Tab-separated table of C-alpha atoms and ligand atoms in Angstrom:
chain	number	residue	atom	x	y	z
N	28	UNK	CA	24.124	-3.689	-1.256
N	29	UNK	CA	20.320	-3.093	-0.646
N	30	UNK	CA	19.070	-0.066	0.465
N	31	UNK	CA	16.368	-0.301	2.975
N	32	UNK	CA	13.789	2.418	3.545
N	33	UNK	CA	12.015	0.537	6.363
N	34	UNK	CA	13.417	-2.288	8.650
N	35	UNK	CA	11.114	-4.383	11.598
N	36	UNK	CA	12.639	-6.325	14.125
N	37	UNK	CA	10.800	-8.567	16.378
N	38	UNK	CA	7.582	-6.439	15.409
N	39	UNK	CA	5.399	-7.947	18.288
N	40	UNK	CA	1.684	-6.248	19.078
N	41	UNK	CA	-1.312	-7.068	20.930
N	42	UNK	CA	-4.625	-5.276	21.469
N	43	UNK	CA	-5.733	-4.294	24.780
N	44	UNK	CA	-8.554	-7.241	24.674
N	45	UNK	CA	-5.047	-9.797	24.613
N	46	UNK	CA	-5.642	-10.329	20.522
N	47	UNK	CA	-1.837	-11.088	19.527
N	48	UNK	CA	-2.140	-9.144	16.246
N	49	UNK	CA	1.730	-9.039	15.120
N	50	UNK	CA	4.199	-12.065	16.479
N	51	UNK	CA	7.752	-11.583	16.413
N	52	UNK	CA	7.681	-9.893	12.622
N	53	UNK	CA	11.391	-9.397	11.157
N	54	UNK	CA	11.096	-8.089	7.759
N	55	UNK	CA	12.828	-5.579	5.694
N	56	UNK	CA	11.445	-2.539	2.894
N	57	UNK	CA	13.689	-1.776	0.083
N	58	UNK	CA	13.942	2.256	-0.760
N	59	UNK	CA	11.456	2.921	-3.773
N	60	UNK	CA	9.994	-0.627	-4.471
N	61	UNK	CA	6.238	-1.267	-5.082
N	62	UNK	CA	5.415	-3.774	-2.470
N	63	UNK	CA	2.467	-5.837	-1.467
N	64	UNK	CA	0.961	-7.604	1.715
N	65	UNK	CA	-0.881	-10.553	1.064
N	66	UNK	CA	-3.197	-12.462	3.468
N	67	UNK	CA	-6.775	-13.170	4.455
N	68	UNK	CA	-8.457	-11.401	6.976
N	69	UNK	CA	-6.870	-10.864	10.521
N	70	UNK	CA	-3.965	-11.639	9.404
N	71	UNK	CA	-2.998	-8.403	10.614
N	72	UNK	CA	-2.166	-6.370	7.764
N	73	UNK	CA	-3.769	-3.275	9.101
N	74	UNK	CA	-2.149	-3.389	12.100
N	75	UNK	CA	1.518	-3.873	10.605
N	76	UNK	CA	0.685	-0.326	8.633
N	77	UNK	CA	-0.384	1.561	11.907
N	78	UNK	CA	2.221	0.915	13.094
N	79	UNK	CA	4.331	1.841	10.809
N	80	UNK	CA	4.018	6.043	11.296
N	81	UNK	CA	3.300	5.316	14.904
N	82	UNK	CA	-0.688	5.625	14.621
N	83	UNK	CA	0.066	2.605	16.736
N	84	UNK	CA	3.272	1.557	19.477
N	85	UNK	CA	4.851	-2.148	19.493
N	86	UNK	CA	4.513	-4.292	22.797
N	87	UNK	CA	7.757	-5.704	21.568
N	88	UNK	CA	10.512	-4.884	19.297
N	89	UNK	CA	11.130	-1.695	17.225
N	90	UNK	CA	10.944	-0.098	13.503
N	91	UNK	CA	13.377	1.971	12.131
N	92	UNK	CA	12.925	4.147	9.643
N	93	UNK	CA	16.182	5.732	7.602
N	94	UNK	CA	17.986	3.648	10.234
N	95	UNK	CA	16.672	5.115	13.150
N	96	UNK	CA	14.649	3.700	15.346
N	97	UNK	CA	11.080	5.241	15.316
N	98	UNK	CA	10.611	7.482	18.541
N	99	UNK	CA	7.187	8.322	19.751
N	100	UNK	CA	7.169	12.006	21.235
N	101	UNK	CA	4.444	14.151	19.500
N	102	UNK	CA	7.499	16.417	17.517
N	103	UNK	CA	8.880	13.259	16.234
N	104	UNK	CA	5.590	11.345	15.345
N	105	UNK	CA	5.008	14.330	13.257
N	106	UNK	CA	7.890	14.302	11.583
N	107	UNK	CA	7.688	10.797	10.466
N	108	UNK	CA	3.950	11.705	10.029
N	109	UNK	CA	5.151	13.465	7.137
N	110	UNK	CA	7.981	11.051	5.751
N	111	UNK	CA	5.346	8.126	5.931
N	112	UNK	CA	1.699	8.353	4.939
N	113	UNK	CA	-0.945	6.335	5.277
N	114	UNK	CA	-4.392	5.893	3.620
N	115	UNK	CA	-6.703	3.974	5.932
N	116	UNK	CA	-8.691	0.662	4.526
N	117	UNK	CA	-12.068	2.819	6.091
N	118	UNK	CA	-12.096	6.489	4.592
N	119	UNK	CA	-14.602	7.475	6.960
N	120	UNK	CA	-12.054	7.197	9.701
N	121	UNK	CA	-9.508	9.262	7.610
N	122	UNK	CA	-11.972	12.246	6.661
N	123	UNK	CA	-12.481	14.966	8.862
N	124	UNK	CA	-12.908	18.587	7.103
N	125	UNK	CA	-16.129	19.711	6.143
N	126	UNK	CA	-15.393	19.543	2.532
N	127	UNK	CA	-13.060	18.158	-0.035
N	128	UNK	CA	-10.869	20.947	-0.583
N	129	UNK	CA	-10.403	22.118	2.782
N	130	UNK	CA	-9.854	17.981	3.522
N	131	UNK	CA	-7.256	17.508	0.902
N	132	UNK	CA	-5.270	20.745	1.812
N	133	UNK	CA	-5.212	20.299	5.478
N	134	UNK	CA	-1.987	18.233	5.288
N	135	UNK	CA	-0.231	20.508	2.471
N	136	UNK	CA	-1.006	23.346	4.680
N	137	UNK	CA	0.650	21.693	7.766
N	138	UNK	CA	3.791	21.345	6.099
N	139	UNK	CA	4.594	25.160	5.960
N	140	UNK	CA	4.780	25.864	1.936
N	141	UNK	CA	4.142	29.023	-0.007
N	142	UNK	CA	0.295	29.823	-0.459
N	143	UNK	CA	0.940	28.721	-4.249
N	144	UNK	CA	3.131	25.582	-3.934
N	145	UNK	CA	-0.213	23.942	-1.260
N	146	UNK	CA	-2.470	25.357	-4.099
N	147	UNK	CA	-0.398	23.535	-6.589
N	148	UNK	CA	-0.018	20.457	-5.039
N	149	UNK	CA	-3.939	20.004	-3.591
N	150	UNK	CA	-5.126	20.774	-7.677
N	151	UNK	CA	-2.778	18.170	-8.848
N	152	UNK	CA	-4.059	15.633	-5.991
N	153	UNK	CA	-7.497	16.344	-6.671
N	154	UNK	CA	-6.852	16.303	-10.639
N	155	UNK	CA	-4.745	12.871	-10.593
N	156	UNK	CA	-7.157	10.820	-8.003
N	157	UNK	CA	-10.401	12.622	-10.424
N	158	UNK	CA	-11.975	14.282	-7.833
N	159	UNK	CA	-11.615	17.744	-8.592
N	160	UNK	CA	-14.900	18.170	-9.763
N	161	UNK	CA	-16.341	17.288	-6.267
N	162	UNK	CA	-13.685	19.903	-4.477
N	163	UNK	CA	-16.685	22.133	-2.817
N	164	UNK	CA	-18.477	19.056	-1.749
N	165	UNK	CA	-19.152	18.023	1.830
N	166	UNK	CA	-17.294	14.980	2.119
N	167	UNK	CA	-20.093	13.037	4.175
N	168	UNK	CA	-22.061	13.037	0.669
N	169	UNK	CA	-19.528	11.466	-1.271
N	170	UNK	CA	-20.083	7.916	-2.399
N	171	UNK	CA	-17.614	5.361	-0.600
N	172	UNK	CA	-14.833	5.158	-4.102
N	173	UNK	CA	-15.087	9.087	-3.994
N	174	UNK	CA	-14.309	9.258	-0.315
N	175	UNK	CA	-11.594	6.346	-0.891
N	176	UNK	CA	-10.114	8.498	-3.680
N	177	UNK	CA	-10.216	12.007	-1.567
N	178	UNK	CA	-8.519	9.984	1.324
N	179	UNK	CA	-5.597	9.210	-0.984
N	180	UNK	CA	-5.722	12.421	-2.438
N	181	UNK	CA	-5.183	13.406	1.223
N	182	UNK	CA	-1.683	11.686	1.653
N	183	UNK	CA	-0.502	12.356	-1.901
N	184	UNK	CA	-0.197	16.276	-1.505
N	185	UNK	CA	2.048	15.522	1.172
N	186	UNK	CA	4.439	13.968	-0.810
N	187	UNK	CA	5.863	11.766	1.565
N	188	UNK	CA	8.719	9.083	1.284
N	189	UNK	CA	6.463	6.290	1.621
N	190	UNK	CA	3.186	6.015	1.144
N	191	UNK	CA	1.051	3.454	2.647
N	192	UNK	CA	-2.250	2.254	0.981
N	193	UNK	CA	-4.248	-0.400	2.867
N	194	UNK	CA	-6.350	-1.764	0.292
N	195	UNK	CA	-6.525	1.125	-1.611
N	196	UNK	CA	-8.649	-0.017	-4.832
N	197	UNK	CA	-11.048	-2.599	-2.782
N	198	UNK	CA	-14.365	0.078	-3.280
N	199	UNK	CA	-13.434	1.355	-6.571
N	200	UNK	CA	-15.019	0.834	-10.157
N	201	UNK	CA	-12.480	-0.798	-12.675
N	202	UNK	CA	-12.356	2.610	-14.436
N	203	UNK	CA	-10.776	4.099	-11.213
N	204	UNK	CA	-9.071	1.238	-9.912
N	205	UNK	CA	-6.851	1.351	-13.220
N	206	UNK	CA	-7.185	5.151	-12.645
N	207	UNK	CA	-5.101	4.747	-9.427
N	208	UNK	CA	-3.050	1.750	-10.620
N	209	UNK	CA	-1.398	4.405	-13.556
N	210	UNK	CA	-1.162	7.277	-11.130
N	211	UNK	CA	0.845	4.665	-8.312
N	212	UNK	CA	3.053	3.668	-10.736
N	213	UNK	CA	3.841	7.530	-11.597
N	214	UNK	CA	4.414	8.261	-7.871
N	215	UNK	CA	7.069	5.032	-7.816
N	216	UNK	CA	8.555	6.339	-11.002
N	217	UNK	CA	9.541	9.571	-8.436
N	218	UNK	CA	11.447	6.981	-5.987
N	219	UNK	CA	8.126	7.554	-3.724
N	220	UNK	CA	8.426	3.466	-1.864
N	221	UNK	CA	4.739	2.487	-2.245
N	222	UNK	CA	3.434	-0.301	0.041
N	223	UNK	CA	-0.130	-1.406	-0.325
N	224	UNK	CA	-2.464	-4.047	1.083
N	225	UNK	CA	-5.144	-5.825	-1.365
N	226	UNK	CA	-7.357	-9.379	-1.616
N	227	UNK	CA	-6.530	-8.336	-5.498
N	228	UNK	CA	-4.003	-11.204	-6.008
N	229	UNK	CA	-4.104	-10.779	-9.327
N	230	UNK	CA	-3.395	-7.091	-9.150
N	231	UNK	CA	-0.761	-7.680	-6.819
N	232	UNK	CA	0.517	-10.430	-9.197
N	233	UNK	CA	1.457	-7.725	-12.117
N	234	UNK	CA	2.078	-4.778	-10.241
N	235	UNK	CA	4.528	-5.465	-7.233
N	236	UNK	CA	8.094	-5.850	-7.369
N	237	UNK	CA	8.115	-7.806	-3.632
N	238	UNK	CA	5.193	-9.893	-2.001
N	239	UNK	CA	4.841	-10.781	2.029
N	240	UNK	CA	2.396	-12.760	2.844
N	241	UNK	CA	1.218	-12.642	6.346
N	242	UNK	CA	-0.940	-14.907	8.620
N	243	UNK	CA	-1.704	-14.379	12.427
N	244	UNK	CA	0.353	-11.642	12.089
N	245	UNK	CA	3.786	-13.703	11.232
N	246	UNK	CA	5.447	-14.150	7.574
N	247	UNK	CA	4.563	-17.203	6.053
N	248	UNK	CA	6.660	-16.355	2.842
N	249	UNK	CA	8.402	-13.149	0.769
N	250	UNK	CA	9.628	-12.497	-2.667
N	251	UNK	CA	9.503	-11.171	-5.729
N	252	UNK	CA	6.007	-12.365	-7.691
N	253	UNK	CA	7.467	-15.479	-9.494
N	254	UNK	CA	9.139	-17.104	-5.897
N	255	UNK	CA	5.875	-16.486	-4.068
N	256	UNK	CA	3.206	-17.938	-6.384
N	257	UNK	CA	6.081	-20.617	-6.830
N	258	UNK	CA	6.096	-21.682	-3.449
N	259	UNK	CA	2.818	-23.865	-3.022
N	260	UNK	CA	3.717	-24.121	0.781
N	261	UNK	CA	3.673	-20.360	1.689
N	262	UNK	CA	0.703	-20.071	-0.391
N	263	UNK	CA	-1.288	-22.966	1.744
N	264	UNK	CA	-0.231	-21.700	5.084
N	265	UNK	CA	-1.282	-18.098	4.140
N	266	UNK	CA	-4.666	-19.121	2.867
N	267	UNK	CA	-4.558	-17.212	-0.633
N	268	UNK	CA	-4.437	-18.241	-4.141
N	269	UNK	CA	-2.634	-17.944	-6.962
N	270	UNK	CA	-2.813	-15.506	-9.611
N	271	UNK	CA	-5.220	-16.521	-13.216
N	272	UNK	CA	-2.347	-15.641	-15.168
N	273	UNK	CA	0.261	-17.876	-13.221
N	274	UNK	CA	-1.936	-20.311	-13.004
N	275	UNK	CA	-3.121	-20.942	-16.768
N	276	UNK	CA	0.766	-20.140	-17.644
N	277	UNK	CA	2.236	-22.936	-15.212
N	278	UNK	CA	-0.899	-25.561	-16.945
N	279	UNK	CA	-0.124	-24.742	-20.456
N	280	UNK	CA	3.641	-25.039	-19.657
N	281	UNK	CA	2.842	-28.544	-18.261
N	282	UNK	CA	1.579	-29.288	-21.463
N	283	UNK	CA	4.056	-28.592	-23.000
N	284	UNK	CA	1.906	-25.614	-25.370
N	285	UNK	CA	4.348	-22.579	-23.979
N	286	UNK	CA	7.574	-21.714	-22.731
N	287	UNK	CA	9.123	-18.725	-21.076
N	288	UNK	CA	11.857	-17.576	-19.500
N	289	UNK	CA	10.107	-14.948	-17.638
N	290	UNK	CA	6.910	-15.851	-16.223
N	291	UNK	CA	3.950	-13.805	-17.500
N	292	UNK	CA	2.941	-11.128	-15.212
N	293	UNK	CA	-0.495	-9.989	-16.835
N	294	UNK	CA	-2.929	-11.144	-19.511
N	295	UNK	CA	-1.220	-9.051	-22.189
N	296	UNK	CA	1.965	-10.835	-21.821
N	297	UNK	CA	0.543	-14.285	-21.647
N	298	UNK	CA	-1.489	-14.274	-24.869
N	299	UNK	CA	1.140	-12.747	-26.676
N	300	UNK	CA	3.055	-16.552	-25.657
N	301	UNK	CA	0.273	-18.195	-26.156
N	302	UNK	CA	0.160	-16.051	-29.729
N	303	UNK	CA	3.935	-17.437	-30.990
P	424	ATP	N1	-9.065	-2.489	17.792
P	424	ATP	C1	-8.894	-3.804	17.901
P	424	ATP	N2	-9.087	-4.437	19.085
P	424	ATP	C2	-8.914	-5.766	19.218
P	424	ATP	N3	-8.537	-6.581	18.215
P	424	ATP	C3	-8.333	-6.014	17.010
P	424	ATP	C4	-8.514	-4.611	16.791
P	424	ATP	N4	-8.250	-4.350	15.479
P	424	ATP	C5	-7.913	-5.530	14.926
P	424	ATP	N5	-7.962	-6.540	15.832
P	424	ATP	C6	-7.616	-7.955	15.625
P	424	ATP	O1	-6.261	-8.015	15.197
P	424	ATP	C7	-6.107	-9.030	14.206
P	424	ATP	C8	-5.488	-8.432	12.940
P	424	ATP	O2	-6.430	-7.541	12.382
P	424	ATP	P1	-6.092	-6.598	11.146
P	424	ATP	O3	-7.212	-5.611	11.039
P	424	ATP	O4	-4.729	-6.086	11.302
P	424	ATP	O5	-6.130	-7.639	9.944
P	424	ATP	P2	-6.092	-7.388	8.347
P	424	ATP	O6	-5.062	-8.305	7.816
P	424	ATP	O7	-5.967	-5.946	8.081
P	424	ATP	O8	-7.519	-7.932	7.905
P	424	ATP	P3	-8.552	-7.416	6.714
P	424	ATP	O9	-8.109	-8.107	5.464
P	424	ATP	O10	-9.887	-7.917	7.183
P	424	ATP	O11	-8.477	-5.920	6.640
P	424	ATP	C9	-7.482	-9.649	14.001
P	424	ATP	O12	-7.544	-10.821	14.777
P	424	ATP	C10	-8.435	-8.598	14.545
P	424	ATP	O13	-9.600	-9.182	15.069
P	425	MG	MG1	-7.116	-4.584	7.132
């Protein structure tokens, strides 16, 4: 049987101006998968992840969390606070200490540790996002990829269950986006469930192991890489496209020039087919 981490049921939200963000959303989060919302803009992606450590409350219909329904006094919002983690698409909305140390250890220090295992824990964060070097900085001077990669610096000393990243390589050079790519798949390898929005379809292509794809905040379609990019009608009504890789795979297959059982996943693994 599955084990889910994170179930919503009849996820329903609207904004105070009457913008129906979320409609009627059932969908479930297997424990320690690498997941990935798809889907243009407004489609209500951020939304979905605020409300998923109670940043923000359903109109309708509830999530639950280790099978219990999320609660929303301030001792329990913490608590899940900690369990769940979130690193906002804007990092100047996250940021609030005056520098990057004091930023990155504020949520360590919260979480009553020893002096030495918050000091451990904010030096590995700031060594694995590679922003150590900027530690005494004010974080208002950072450029926007060094403030993205304090920001997720910020939730990984916590070392929550889940972590949350809402487009979490969108303002970052290649160099760092595989950077954070590598260090992701080392959190996962913990049993950390990672969830993460992107427009990166073909990142999202190789690297998740489940795909929703969401438009006017419903589910147009979910599965593992190969169903979703396979199913032309979920990829219409959620206004994407597919992946380079799937795509020159599926026309050379046509042709009859390769064959797999296993569908490429990156460029790697389709020129070594196209190699045979
Ligand atoms: N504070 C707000 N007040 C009113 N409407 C909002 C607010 N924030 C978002 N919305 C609306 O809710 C809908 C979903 O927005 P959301 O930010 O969740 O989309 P998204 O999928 O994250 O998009 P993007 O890819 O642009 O980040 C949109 O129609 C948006 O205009
Ligand atoms: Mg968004």
């Amino acid at each position: 049987m599955k084990d889910y981490i994170i179930e919503l049921n009849n996820l329903t939200f609207s904004y105070s101006d009457g913008t129906k963000a979320l409609n009627n959303l059932n969908l479930k989060i297997e424990r320690g998968k690498k997941i990935s919302f798809l889907g243009i803009n407004g489609a209500g992606k951020s939304t979905l992840f605020l409300h998923l450590n109670g940043i923000l409350k359903p109109t309708k219909g509830e999530i639950v969390f280790n099978n219990m329904p999320l609660k929303y006094s301030q001792k329990e919002l913490k608590k899940i606070r900690q369990k769940i983690g979130i690193v906002f698409q804007d990092p100047d909305i996250q940021l609030f200490s005056a520098n990057v140390y004091q930023e990155v250890s504020f949520g360590a220090m919260n979480l009553n540790l020893e002096k030495a295992e918050v000091i451990r824990r904010v030096d590995k964060a700031l060594q694995d996002t590679n922003v150590f070097e900027y530690k005494h900085k004010p974080t208002h001077f950072l450029s926007y990829g060094q403030k993205k990669r304090v920001s997720i610096a910020d939730i990984l000393v916590m070392e929550p269950e889940v972590i949350i990243l809402d487009e979490p390589t969108s303002s970052l050079d290649p160099k760092h986006s595989a950077m954070i790519e590598e260090l992701l798949n080392d959190i996962n390898k913990t049993g950390t469930t990672l969830l993460l929005s992107t427009h990166d379809i073909d990142f999202a292509y190789s690297w998740s192991d489940y795909i929703f794809i969401l438009r006017n905040g419903e589910l147009v379609g979910e599965g593992t890489p190969a169903e979703v990019f396979e199913n032309s009608e979920w990829i219409e009504a959620g206004a994407i496209e597919k992946p380079l890789v799937f795509e020159v795979y599926k026309a050379l297959e046509a042709k009859g020039l390769v064959h797999s059982h296993a569908i490429p996943r990156n460029k790697d693994q389709l020129l070594k087919l196209i190699d045979k």
